[in-house]
Amino acid sequence: MRRVMMRFAGREVEFVDRDVALRQLDELAEGGTWWPLVVYGPEGCGKTALLRQAFELLSEREYDVVYVNPLEEEARRLVVTEGLRDIVKRTWREVLGKAVHPAAPALVELAMAVVSRALRRGRGRIALLADEVFQAVGVDRAELLVKAMLNVIEHPPQSYDKAVVVVASSEGVTRARIGRHRWSEIRVMWNMPRDGLQKLHDLLPGEKPSFEEAWRWTGGNPEALERLYRARWHVDVVVDNIIENKEVTAAFVRRWRAHLPRSLEDPDYLWEEPDAEGLAKDLVEKNLVIPLKGRRPDAWIDVPPPERDPELGIGKYYAWQTPIHREAVKRALRQ
Ligand SMILES: Nc1ncnc2c1ncn2[C@@H]1O[C@H](COP(=O)(O)OP(=O)(O)O)[C@@H](O)[C@H]1O
Ligand SMILES: [Mg+2]
């Protein structure tokens, strides 16, 4: 399979690693998905990269593919394989009228309409890759969107060969809501394994800290590596950014002061301590911490993290998204 080119740290790089995930996607392509597959993972772990590679994989397997990501730059928000271009044109007119720059929810609606229209045509194989669509439709409508996706593959207007629906999200709030229905299969994708991160680290030009140091800060998260690179390896700058963006405010720290130190030491404290339930919820909502799902390989996309890695902030049930995220909370607590 052709490996697609990615933009990483200001240069073009080939999609690296993630062999297990690609094998899993290949199996999906073989059999189709019975339910929409919803993939959660830390911000910047490589979900969009994987979906872009999946686009290539599926089109090589003769799928018509629709990729939608309302958060992307305009040219990349809706991408379809050749055979769907006409349908997009027609559907666009019907769903959006003359709108040239559709708002995010309309774009998702359009993508869904294209899929269901392609199915009506009775054509063989169709895939929908929906990237960060939950924010677009509104968190409270995420469940309904997943249900709508299920309806499309469960009750297609025509008989068709196979359908694959994959949704990627780094948005923690929706996970529990979607998880309570049986409308989808939820899996978690973790940061890159060492080999993968090493390849990206090797590609970075100029003076840089050793791979070991990069690993200790990023825990394998390629976006964290990219940010460190852009900040010329001033960890402080990246950490302060997280404090700001995630609003790790003095009020937040004060509210949870009793439970933060233990959670920083071992994220599983959030699982074990009843009084820390609210903190767990807040940390998930702020996308600082992510709940994990055992370590059965079929609950994951690609390889799961180790069962425990205190140095990286990985517990059995919860993990800090990256060590830098943990550092941000640690620093906010000190201030
Ligand atoms: N397998 C990969 N090979 C090469 N670059 C990658 C890979 N995974 C992620 N990246 C790069 O790392 C950065 C973050 O990845 P991205 O897919 O945007 O993460 P997410 O969608 O999970 O937030 C991007 O610059 C992306 O190009
Ligand atoms: Mg993304």
Coordinates of C-alpha atoms and ligand atoms in Angstrom, one line a residue:
M1 CA 0.0 0.0 0.0
R2 CA 1.2 3.5 -0.8
R3 CA 2.0 5.4 2.4
V4 CA 0.5 8.9 2.2
M5 CA 2.5 12.1 2.9
M6 CA 1.9 14.0 6.1
R7 CA 2.8 17.4 7.2
F8 CA 5.0 17.1 10.3
A9 CA 7.1 19.8 11.9
G10 CA 6.9 21.9 8.8
R11 CA 8.0 19.2 6.3
E12 CA 6.5 16.5 4.3
V13 CA 7.0 13.1 5.8
E14 CA 5.7 9.7 5.0
F15 CA 3.1 8.1 7.3
V16 CA 5.2 5.9 9.7
D17 CA 4.6 3.0 11.9
R18 CA 1.1 1.9 13.0
D19 CA 1.4 -1.4 11.3
V20 CA -1.0 -3.1 13.7
A21 CA -3.7 -0.4 13.1
L22 CA -3.3 -0.8 9.3
R23 CA -3.7 -4.5 9.6
Q24 CA -6.9 -3.9 11.7
L25 CA -8.2 -1.5 9.1
D26 CA -7.4 -4.1 6.4
E27 CA -9.6 -6.6 8.2
L28 CA -12.4 -4.0 8.5
A29 CA -12.1 -3.4 4.8
E30 CA -12.4 -7.2 4.3
G31 CA -15.6 -7.6 6.3
G32 CA -17.1 -4.1 6.6
T33 CA -18.1 -2.7 10.0
W34 CA -21.3 -3.9 11.7
W35 CA -21.4 -0.8 13.8
P36 CA -19.7 2.5 13.4
L37 CA -16.2 2.2 14.9
V38 CA -15.6 5.2 17.2
V39 CA -11.9 5.7 18.0
Y40 CA -10.9 7.9 21.0
G41 CA -7.4 8.9 21.6
P42 CA -5.2 11.6 23.1
E43 CA -5.1 14.9 21.2
G44 CA -2.3 14.7 18.7
C45 CA -1.7 10.9 18.9
G46 CA -2.2 10.6 15.2
K47 CA -5.9 9.9 14.6
T48 CA -6.2 12.2 11.6
A49 CA -3.0 10.8 10.2
L50 CA -4.4 7.3 10.5
L51 CA -7.7 8.2 8.8
R52 CA -5.8 9.8 6.0
Q53 CA -3.8 6.6 5.5
A54 CA -7.1 4.7 5.9
F55 CA -8.5 6.7 3.0
E56 CA -5.7 5.4 0.9
L57 CA -6.0 1.8 2.1
L58 CA -9.8 1.7 1.5
S59 CA -9.6 3.2 -1.9
E60 CA -7.0 0.7 -2.9
R61 CA -9.5 -1.9 -1.7
E62 CA -12.0 -0.4 -4.1
Y63 CA -14.1 1.4 -1.6
D64 CA -15.7 4.7 -2.4
V65 CA -14.5 6.9 0.5
V66 CA -15.9 10.0 2.1
Y67 CA -13.6 11.8 4.6
V68 CA -15.0 14.7 6.5
N69 CA -13.3 16.9 9.1
P70 CA -15.0 20.2 9.9
L71 CA -12.0 21.4 11.9
E72 CA -9.6 21.1 8.9
E73 CA -8.6 23.8 6.5
E74 CA -11.1 24.3 3.8
A75 CA -9.5 22.2 1.1
R76 CA -9.3 19.2 3.4
R77 CA -12.7 19.4 5.1
L78 CA -14.4 17.1 2.7
V79 CA -12.4 14.7 0.5
V80 CA -13.9 11.9 -1.6
T81 CA -12.6 9.4 -4.0
E82 CA -13.0 10.0 -7.7
G83 CA -16.2 8.0 -8.2
L84 CA -18.2 10.1 -5.7
R85 CA -17.4 13.6 -7.1
D86 CA -20.6 13.8 -9.1
I87 CA -22.7 12.7 -6.1
V88 CA -21.0 15.4 -4.0
K89 CA -21.8 18.1 -6.6
R90 CA -25.5 17.1 -6.8
T91 CA -25.9 16.6 -3.1
W92 CA -24.2 19.8 -2.3
R93 CA -26.8 21.7 -4.3
E94 CA -29.6 19.9 -2.6
V95 CA -28.4 20.0 1.0
L96 CA -26.5 23.3 1.0
G97 CA -28.0 25.2 -1.9
K98 CA -25.6 28.0 -2.9
A99 CA -23.5 27.9 0.3
V100 CA -19.9 27.9 -0.7
H101 CA -18.5 27.8 2.8
P102 CA -20.8 25.5 4.7
A103 CA -20.9 25.7 8.5
A104 CA -19.5 22.6 10.3
P105 CA -22.8 20.9 11.0
A106 CA -24.0 21.3 7.4
L107 CA -20.7 19.8 6.2
V108 CA -21.3 16.7 8.4
E109 CA -24.9 16.5 7.1
L110 CA -23.6 16.7 3.5
A111 CA -21.1 13.9 4.1
M112 CA -23.9 11.7 5.5
A113 CA -26.1 12.5 2.6
V114 CA -23.3 11.6 0.1
V115 CA -22.9 8.2 1.8
S116 CA -26.6 7.4 1.8
R117 CA -26.9 8.5 -1.8
A118 CA -24.0 6.4 -2.9
L119 CA -25.7 3.5 -1.2
R120 CA -28.9 4.1 -3.0
R121 CA -27.0 3.8 -6.2
G122 CA -26.5 0.2 -5.1
R123 CA -22.8 0.4 -5.6
G124 CA -20.4 -2.1 -4.0
R125 CA -18.3 -0.7 -1.2
I126 CA -18.5 2.6 0.7
A127 CA -16.6 4.0 3.6
L128 CA -17.2 7.1 5.8
L129 CA -14.3 8.5 7.7
A130 CA -15.6 11.1 10.1
D131 CA -12.9 13.1 11.9
E132 CA -13.6 15.2 15.0
V133 CA -17.3 15.5 14.0
F134 CA -18.7 15.6 17.5
Q135 CA -17.8 19.1 18.3
A136 CA -19.2 20.1 14.9
V137 CA -22.7 18.8 15.5
G138 CA -22.6 19.7 19.2
V139 CA -21.7 17.4 22.0
D140 CA -25.3 16.7 22.9
R141 CA -26.0 15.6 19.4
A142 CA -23.1 13.2 19.1
E143 CA -25.1 10.2 20.2
L144 CA -27.7 10.9 17.5
L145 CA -25.1 11.3 14.9
V146 CA -23.7 7.9 15.7
K147 CA -27.2 6.4 15.6
A148 CA -27.7 8.0 12.2
M149 CA -24.5 6.4 11.0
L150 CA -25.6 3.1 12.3
N151 CA -29.0 3.4 10.5
V152 CA -27.2 4.1 7.3
I153 CA -25.3 0.9 7.4
E154 CA -28.0 -1.2 9.1
H155 CA -30.8 -0.3 6.9
P156 CA -29.3 0.7 3.6
P157 CA -31.6 1.8 0.9
Q158 CA -30.2 -0.8 -1.5
S159 CA -28.3 -4.0 -1.0
Y160 CA -24.6 -3.3 -1.1
D161 CA -21.5 -5.1 -0.6
K162 CA -19.7 -3.6 2.3
A163 CA -19.7 -0.5 4.4
V164 CA -17.0 0.9 6.8
V165 CA -17.7 3.7 9.2
V166 CA -14.9 5.1 11.3
V167 CA -15.3 8.1 13.6
A168 CA -12.2 9.6 15.3
S169 CA -12.5 11.9 18.3
S170 CA -10.3 13.3 21.0
E171 CA -13.3 14.8 22.7
G172 CA -13.6 13.1 26.1
V173 CA -17.1 14.3 27.1
T174 CA -18.9 12.4 24.4
R175 CA -17.4 9.1 25.2
A176 CA -19.5 8.1 28.2
R177 CA -22.6 9.3 26.4
I178 CA -21.9 7.3 23.3
G179 CA -20.7 4.3 25.3
R180 CA -24.1 3.9 27.0
H181 CA -25.8 2.9 23.8
R182 CA -25.0 -0.1 21.7
W183 CA -24.9 1.9 18.5
S184 CA -21.2 1.7 18.0
E185 CA -18.0 0.0 18.9
I186 CA -15.6 2.2 20.9
R187 CA -11.9 1.6 20.8
V188 CA -9.0 3.6 22.0
M189 CA -5.9 4.6 20.1
W190 CA -2.8 5.4 22.1
N191 CA 0.2 7.5 21.3
M192 CA 2.9 6.0 19.2
P193 CA 5.1 3.2 20.3
R194 CA 8.8 3.9 20.7
D195 CA 9.8 2.9 17.2
G196 CA 7.3 5.2 15.6
L197 CA 8.3 8.2 17.7
Q198 CA 12.0 7.4 17.1
K199 CA 11.4 7.7 13.3
L200 CA 9.8 11.1 13.7
H201 CA 12.5 12.2 16.1
D202 CA 15.2 11.2 13.6
L203 CA 13.5 13.4 11.0
L204 CA 13.7 16.5 13.0
P205 CA 16.5 18.8 11.9
G206 CA 18.9 20.8 14.1
E207 CA 20.1 20.3 17.6
K208 CA 17.6 18.3 19.6
P209 CA 17.5 16.5 22.9
S210 CA 18.1 12.8 22.8
F211 CA 15.4 10.4 21.8
E212 CA 15.1 9.2 25.4
E213 CA 14.3 12.7 26.6
A214 CA 11.8 13.3 23.8
W215 CA 10.1 10.0 24.7
R216 CA 9.9 11.0 28.4
W217 CA 8.2 14.2 27.6
T218 CA 5.9 13.1 24.8
G219 CA 5.2 9.6 25.8
G220 CA 5.0 8.9 22.0
N221 CA 2.6 11.7 21.1
P222 CA 3.8 13.1 17.7
E223 CA 2.0 16.4 18.2
A224 CA 3.7 17.0 21.5
L225 CA 7.0 16.3 19.7
E226 CA 6.1 18.8 17.1
R227 CA 5.3 21.4 19.7
L228 CA 8.5 20.9 21.5
Y229 CA 10.4 21.2 18.3
R230 CA 8.6 24.5 17.4
A231 CA 9.3 25.8 20.9
R232 CA 12.9 25.0 20.4
W233 CA 12.7 22.4 23.1
H234 CA 11.6 24.9 25.8
V235 CA 9.4 22.5 27.7
D236 CA 8.2 25.4 29.8
V237 CA 6.6 27.1 26.8
V238 CA 4.7 24.1 25.8
V239 CA 3.6 23.4 29.4
D240 CA 2.4 27.0 29.9
N241 CA 0.4 26.7 26.7
I242 CA -1.4 23.7 28.0
I243 CA -2.2 25.4 31.2
E244 CA -3.7 28.3 29.3
N245 CA -5.6 26.3 26.6
K246 CA -7.0 23.7 29.0
E247 CA -7.8 26.4 31.6
V248 CA -6.0 24.8 34.4
T249 CA -7.0 27.8 36.5
A250 CA -6.2 28.6 40.2
A251 CA -9.9 27.9 40.9
F252 CA -9.6 24.5 39.4
V253 CA -6.5 23.7 41.3
R254 CA -8.1 25.0 44.6
R255 CA -11.2 22.9 44.1
W256 CA -9.2 19.7 43.6
R257 CA -6.2 20.4 45.8
A258 CA -6.9 17.4 48.0
H259 CA -6.9 14.9 45.2
L260 CA -4.5 16.3 42.6
P261 CA -1.2 15.2 44.2
R262 CA -2.2 11.5 44.3
S263 CA -3.7 11.7 40.8
L264 CA -0.4 13.1 39.5
E265 CA 1.5 10.3 41.1
D266 CA -0.8 7.6 39.8
P267 CA -3.8 8.3 37.6
D268 CA -5.5 5.1 38.8
Y269 CA -6.2 7.0 42.0
L270 CA -9.0 8.6 39.9
W271 CA -10.5 5.2 39.5
E272 CA -10.1 4.0 43.1
E273 CA -11.0 7.1 45.2
P274 CA -14.7 7.8 45.3
D275 CA -14.2 11.4 46.3
A276 CA -12.1 11.9 43.2
E277 CA -14.8 11.0 40.7
G278 CA -15.6 14.7 40.0
L279 CA -11.9 15.4 39.4
A280 CA -11.7 12.4 37.0
K281 CA -14.7 13.8 35.1
D282 CA -13.1 17.3 34.9
L283 CA -9.8 16.0 33.7
V284 CA -11.4 13.9 31.0
E285 CA -13.5 16.8 30.0
K286 CA -10.4 19.0 29.7
N287 CA -8.7 16.3 27.7
L288 CA -5.9 16.0 30.1
V289 CA -6.6 12.5 31.2
I290 CA -8.1 9.6 29.2
P291 CA -9.9 6.5 30.5
L292 CA -8.5 3.3 29.1
K293 CA -10.2 0.0 28.3
G294 CA -8.3 -3.0 29.7
R295 CA -5.6 -4.2 27.5
R296 CA -7.4 -6.7 25.3
P297 CA -5.9 -6.0 21.8
D298 CA -9.4 -5.9 20.2
A299 CA -10.4 -3.0 22.4
W300 CA -7.6 -0.9 20.8
I301 CA -6.6 0.5 17.5
D302 CA -2.9 -0.2 17.1
V303 CA -1.0 -1.3 20.1
P304 CA -2.2 -0.5 23.6
P305 CA 0.2 1.2 26.1
P306 CA 1.8 -1.0 28.7
E307 CA -0.4 -2.0 31.6
R308 CA 1.3 0.5 33.8
D309 CA 4.1 3.1 33.2
P310 CA 4.4 5.4 36.2
E311 CA 7.1 7.5 34.5
L312 CA 4.7 8.3 31.6
G313 CA 1.7 8.7 33.8
I314 CA -0.1 5.6 32.5
G315 CA -2.2 3.5 34.8
K316 CA -4.4 0.5 34.3
Y317 CA -7.7 2.5 34.1
Y318 CA -6.6 6.1 33.4
A319 CA -3.6 7.7 31.8
W320 CA -2.4 11.3 31.4
Q321 CA -2.6 12.1 27.7
T322 CA 1.1 12.8 27.7
P323 CA 3.7 13.5 30.4
I324 CA 3.6 17.2 29.3
H325 CA -0.1 17.3 30.2
R326 CA 0.6 15.9 33.6
E327 CA 3.5 18.5 34.0
A328 CA 1.0 21.3 33.2
V329 CA -1.2 20.3 36.1
K330 CA 1.8 19.7 38.3
R331 CA 3.0 23.2 37.6
A332 CA -0.4 24.8 38.1
L333 CA -0.5 23.1 41.5
R334 CA 2.8 24.5 42.5
Q335 CA 1.9 28.0 41.5
Ligands
LIG1 N1 1.9 7.8 11.6 C1 2.4 9.0 11.4 N2 3.4 9.2 10.6 C2 3.8 10.5 10.4 N3 3.4 11.6 11.0 C3 2.4 11.4 11.9 C4 1.8 10.1 12.1 N4 0.8 10.3 13.1 C5 0.8 11.6 13.3 N5 1.7 12.3 12.6 C6 1.9 13.7 12.7 O1 1.7 14.1 14.1 C7 0.9 15.3 14.2 C8 -0.3 15.0 15.0 O2 -1.1 14.0 14.4 P1 -2.7 14.1 14.1 O3 -3.0 13.0 13.2 O4 -3.0 15.5 13.7 O5 -3.2 13.8 15.6 P2 -4.8 13.8 16.1 O6 -5.6 13.8 14.9 O7 -4.9 12.5 16.9 O8 -4.9 15.0 16.9 C9 0.6 15.7 12.7 O9 1.6 16.7 12.4 C10 0.8 14.5 11.9 O10 1.1 14.7 10.6
MG2 MG -7.1 15.1 14.4

